[in-house]
CSV table of C-alpha atoms in Angstrom, one decimal:
chain,number,residue,atom,x,y,z
A,552,LEU,CA,0.3,0.0,-0.4
A,553,ALA,CA,2.8,2.2,0.5
A,554,GLN,CA,4.6,1.8,-3.4
A,555,THR,CA,5.5,5.2,-4.7
A,556,HIS,CA,5.1,4.1,-7.9
A,557,ARG,CA,2.0,6.2,-9.6
A,558,GLY,CA,0.8,4.2,-12.3
A,559,PRO,CA,-2.1,1.7,-12.1
A,560,ILE,CA,-1.6,-1.5,-10.0
A,561,GLU,CA,-3.5,-4.6,-10.0
A,562,LEU,CA,-3.2,-7.6,-7.8
A,563,SER,CA,-3.8,-11.1,-9.3
A,564,ALA,CA,-3.7,-14.0,-6.9
A,565,TYR,CA,-4.5,-17.6,-7.5
A,566,ASP,CA,-4.9,-20.0,-4.4
A,567,ASP,CA,-3.8,-23.0,-5.5
A,568,GLY,CA,-5.5,-25.5,-3.4
A,569,SER,CA,-4.1,-24.2,0.2
A,570,THR,CA,-5.2,-25.5,3.5
A,571,ASP,CA,-4.7,-23.1,5.7
A,572,ALA,CA,-6.5,-19.3,5.9
A,573,SER,CA,-4.9,-17.8,2.8
A,574,GLY,CA,-8.3,-17.6,0.7
A,575,GLU,CA,-9.4,-16.0,3.5
A,576,MET,CA,-6.2,-13.2,4.2
A,577,LEU,CA,-6.6,-12.8,0.0
A,578,HIS,CA,-10.0,-11.5,0.6
A,579,ILE,CA,-9.2,-9.7,3.6
A,580,TRP,CA,-6.5,-7.7,1.8
A,581,ALA,CA,-8.4,-7.6,-1.5
A,582,CYS,CA,-10.8,-5.0,0.3
A,583,ARG,CA,-7.7,-3.0,1.8
A,584,LEU,CA,-6.3,-3.2,-1.6
A,585,ARG,CA,-9.5,-1.9,-2.9
A,586,ASP,CA,-10.3,0.6,-1.0
A,587,ALA,CA,-6.6,1.8,-1.9
A,588,ASN,CA,-7.6,2.0,-5.9
A,589,ILE,CA,-5.7,-0.9,-6.3
A,590,SER,CA,-7.2,-3.8,-9.0
A,591,VAL,CA,-7.6,-7.2,-7.4
A,592,VAL,CA,-8.5,-10.3,-9.3
A,593,LEU,CA,-8.6,-13.6,-7.2
A,594,SER,CA,-9.3,-17.0,-8.3
A,595,GLY,CA,-8.8,-20.8,-7.2
A,596,GLY,CA,-9.1,-22.3,-3.8
A,597,THR,CA,-10.6,-25.3,-5.3
A,598,GLY,CA,-8.9,-27.9,-3.4
A,599,THR,CA,-6.9,-28.6,-6.8
A,600,ALA,CA,-3.0,-27.9,-6.5
A,601,TYR,CA,-1.8,-27.4,-9.6
A,602,GLY,CA,2.1,-26.5,-8.2
A,603,CYS,CA,4.2,-23.3,-8.2
A,604,GLY,CA,4.5,-22.9,-11.8
A,605,GLY,CA,0.6,-23.9,-12.3
A,606,ALA,CA,-0.5,-21.0,-10.0
A,607,LYS,CA,1.8,-18.5,-11.5
A,608,ASN,CA,0.5,-18.9,-15.1
A,609,ALA,CA,-3.1,-19.3,-13.3
A,610,ALA,CA,-2.4,-15.5,-12.1
A,611,ILE,CA,-0.7,-14.6,-15.3
A,612,ARG,CA,-3.6,-15.5,-17.3
A,613,GLN,CA,-6.4,-13.8,-15.6
A,614,SER,CA,-4.2,-10.4,-15.1
A,615,SER,CA,-4.6,-7.5,-17.3
A,616,GLY,CA,-1.1,-5.4,-17.0
A,617,SER,CA,1.7,-4.9,-19.1
A,618,ILE,CA,4.2,-5.1,-16.6
A,619,LEU,CA,4.4,-8.5,-14.5
A,620,VAL,CA,5.9,-8.1,-10.7
A,621,PHE,CA,6.1,-11.1,-8.3
A,622,LEU,CA,5.9,-11.7,-4.7
A,623,ASP,CA,5.3,-14.7,-2.9
A,624,ALA,CA,2.7,-14.9,0.0
A,625,ASP,CA,5.2,-14.7,2.6
A,626,ASP,CA,7.3,-11.6,1.1
A,627,VAL,CA,7.1,-7.8,2.2
A,628,MET,CA,7.7,-5.4,-0.9
A,629,ALA,CA,9.6,-2.4,-0.3
A,630,PRO,CA,8.0,1.0,-0.8
A,631,ASP,CA,10.1,1.8,-4.2
A,632,ARG,CA,10.2,-1.4,-5.6
A,633,ILE,CA,7.8,-1.3,-8.1
A,634,ALA,CA,9.0,2.4,-9.4
A,635,ALA,CA,12.1,1.3,-9.4
A,636,SER,CA,11.8,-2.1,-11.5
A,637,VAL,CA,9.2,0.3,-13.9
A,638,ALA,CA,12.2,2.3,-14.6
A,639,ALA,CA,14.9,-0.1,-15.0
A,640,LEU,CA,12.4,-1.7,-17.5
A,641,ALA,CA,12.3,1.4,-19.5
A,642,LYS,CA,15.8,1.3,-20.1
A,643,HIS,CA,16.4,-2.6,-20.4
A,644,PRO,CA,12.9,-3.5,-22.2
A,645,ARG,CA,13.9,-7.2,-22.6
A,646,ALA,CA,15.2,-7.5,-19.0
A,647,LEU,CA,13.9,-9.6,-16.2
A,648,VAL,CA,14.5,-7.7,-13.2
A,649,GLY,CA,15.0,-8.5,-9.6
A,650,CYS,CA,16.2,-6.9,-6.4
A,651,ALA,CA,18.3,-7.7,-3.3
A,652,TRP,CA,16.0,-9.2,-0.8
A,653,GLN,CA,16.5,-10.5,3.1
A,654,ARG,CA,15.7,-13.3,4.7
A,655,MET,CA,13.4,-13.2,8.3
A,656,PRO,CA,14.2,-13.9,10.7
A,657,THR,CA,17.5,-12.2,9.5
A,658,HIS,CA,19.9,-14.9,10.6
A,659,ALA,CA,18.1,-17.8,8.7
A,660,THR,CA,20.0,-18.9,5.9
A,661,ALA,CA,22.7,-15.5,6.3
A,662,HIS,CA,25.4,-17.3,3.9
A,663,TYR,CA,22.9,-17.8,0.7
A,664,SER,CA,21.4,-14.2,1.3
A,665,GLN,CA,25.2,-12.7,1.3
A,666,TRP,CA,25.6,-15.0,-1.5
A,667,ALA,CA,22.4,-14.3,-3.8
A,668,ASN,CA,22.7,-10.3,-2.9
A,669,ASN,CA,26.2,-9.6,-3.6
A,670,LEU,CA,26.6,-11.4,-7.3
A,671,SER,CA,28.3,-9.3,-9.7
A,672,ALA,CA,26.9,-9.2,-13.3
A,673,GLU,CA,29.3,-11.6,-14.5
A,674,ALA,CA,28.3,-13.9,-11.7
A,675,LEU,CA,24.9,-13.5,-12.1
A,676,LEU,CA,25.4,-15.2,-15.5
A,677,ALA,CA,28.0,-17.6,-14.6
A,678,GLU,CA,26.1,-19.3,-11.5
A,679,ARG,CA,23.0,-19.4,-13.6
A,680,PHE,CA,23.4,-23.0,-14.4
A,681,ARG,CA,23.4,-24.2,-11.2
A,682,GLU,CA,21.0,-21.7,-9.2
A,683,THR,CA,18.3,-19.3,-10.1
A,684,THR,CA,20.4,-16.4,-9.5
A,685,VAL,CA,17.9,-13.6,-9.7
A,686,GLN,CA,15.3,-14.8,-7.1
A,687,MET,CA,12.0,-15.8,-8.4
A,688,PRO,CA,9.7,-13.3,-5.6
A,689,THR,CA,11.8,-10.5,-7.0
A,690,TRP,CA,11.1,-10.3,-10.4
A,691,THR,CA,9.6,-7.8,-12.5
A,692,LEU,CA,9.3,-8.3,-16.6
A,693,ARG,CA,7.1,-7.0,-19.3
A,694,ARG,CA,4.5,-9.5,-20.1
A,695,ASP,CA,5.0,-9.6,-23.5
A,696,VAL,CA,8.9,-10.6,-22.5
A,697,PHE,CA,7.0,-13.6,-20.5
A,698,ASP,CA,4.8,-14.5,-23.4
A,699,ALA,CA,7.6,-14.7,-25.8
A,700,THR,CA,9.4,-17.1,-23.5
A,701,GLY,CA,6.2,-18.9,-22.7
A,702,PRO,CA,4.5,-20.2,-19.6
A,703,PHE,CA,6.1,-21.8,-16.3
A,704,GLU,CA,6.8,-25.4,-16.3
A,705,THR,CA,4.4,-27.3,-13.7
A,706,GLU,CA,7.4,-29.5,-12.3
A,707,LEU,CA,9.9,-28.4,-9.6
A,708,GLY,CA,12.4,-25.9,-10.5
A,709,GLU,CA,10.0,-24.1,-12.8
A,710,ASP,CA,11.7,-20.7,-12.1
A,711,HIS,CA,15.2,-21.7,-13.1
A,712,GLU,CA,14.0,-23.6,-16.1
A,713,TRP,CA,12.4,-20.4,-16.9
A,714,LEU,CA,15.0,-18.1,-16.5
A,715,LEU,CA,17.1,-20.5,-18.8
A,716,ARG,CA,14.4,-20.4,-21.7
A,717,HIS,CA,14.2,-16.5,-21.0
A,718,LEU,CA,18.2,-16.0,-21.3
A,719,GLY,CA,18.4,-18.7,-24.2
A,720,SER,CA,15.8,-16.4,-26.2
A,721,ARG,CA,18.4,-13.5,-25.8
A,722,GLY,CA,16.5,-11.8,-23.0
A,723,THR,CA,18.6,-10.4,-20.3
A,724,CYS,CA,18.7,-10.2,-16.5
């Protein structure tokens, strides 16, 4: 709600068969977001799970924006993330934009957080064969770039496989 971006924002969420209170929380937040003039599209909750890739694909299909900004359910977005990502995409339209992140609690997997947040541009590309170096919940990209690369696979590792396809089609990070 505290984003510095001054354009339209739409939240598209797909509940992939959660068995906790996720669906209820989505509806509570949907009311708050709509009150803040943020468009909300919710679906799913049928009890059938399609996995991370299937849920992401469903959320993308039902959305209408030209820029896709990913965020996992347990993440918090910095107030300038959308504005900074949109500005980066204006300069590099085929890019997959990512940002630094922090584990909570802060000491959880400190070695991994340090590694992932301090990769040089060269290391981002070199390490891509063993790890998703641009962490999925931080991704921002144009819809046409996503469409050109194709949907997420529905097996585990869908973000890594998608990143490799994106780079193979001359996309950038």
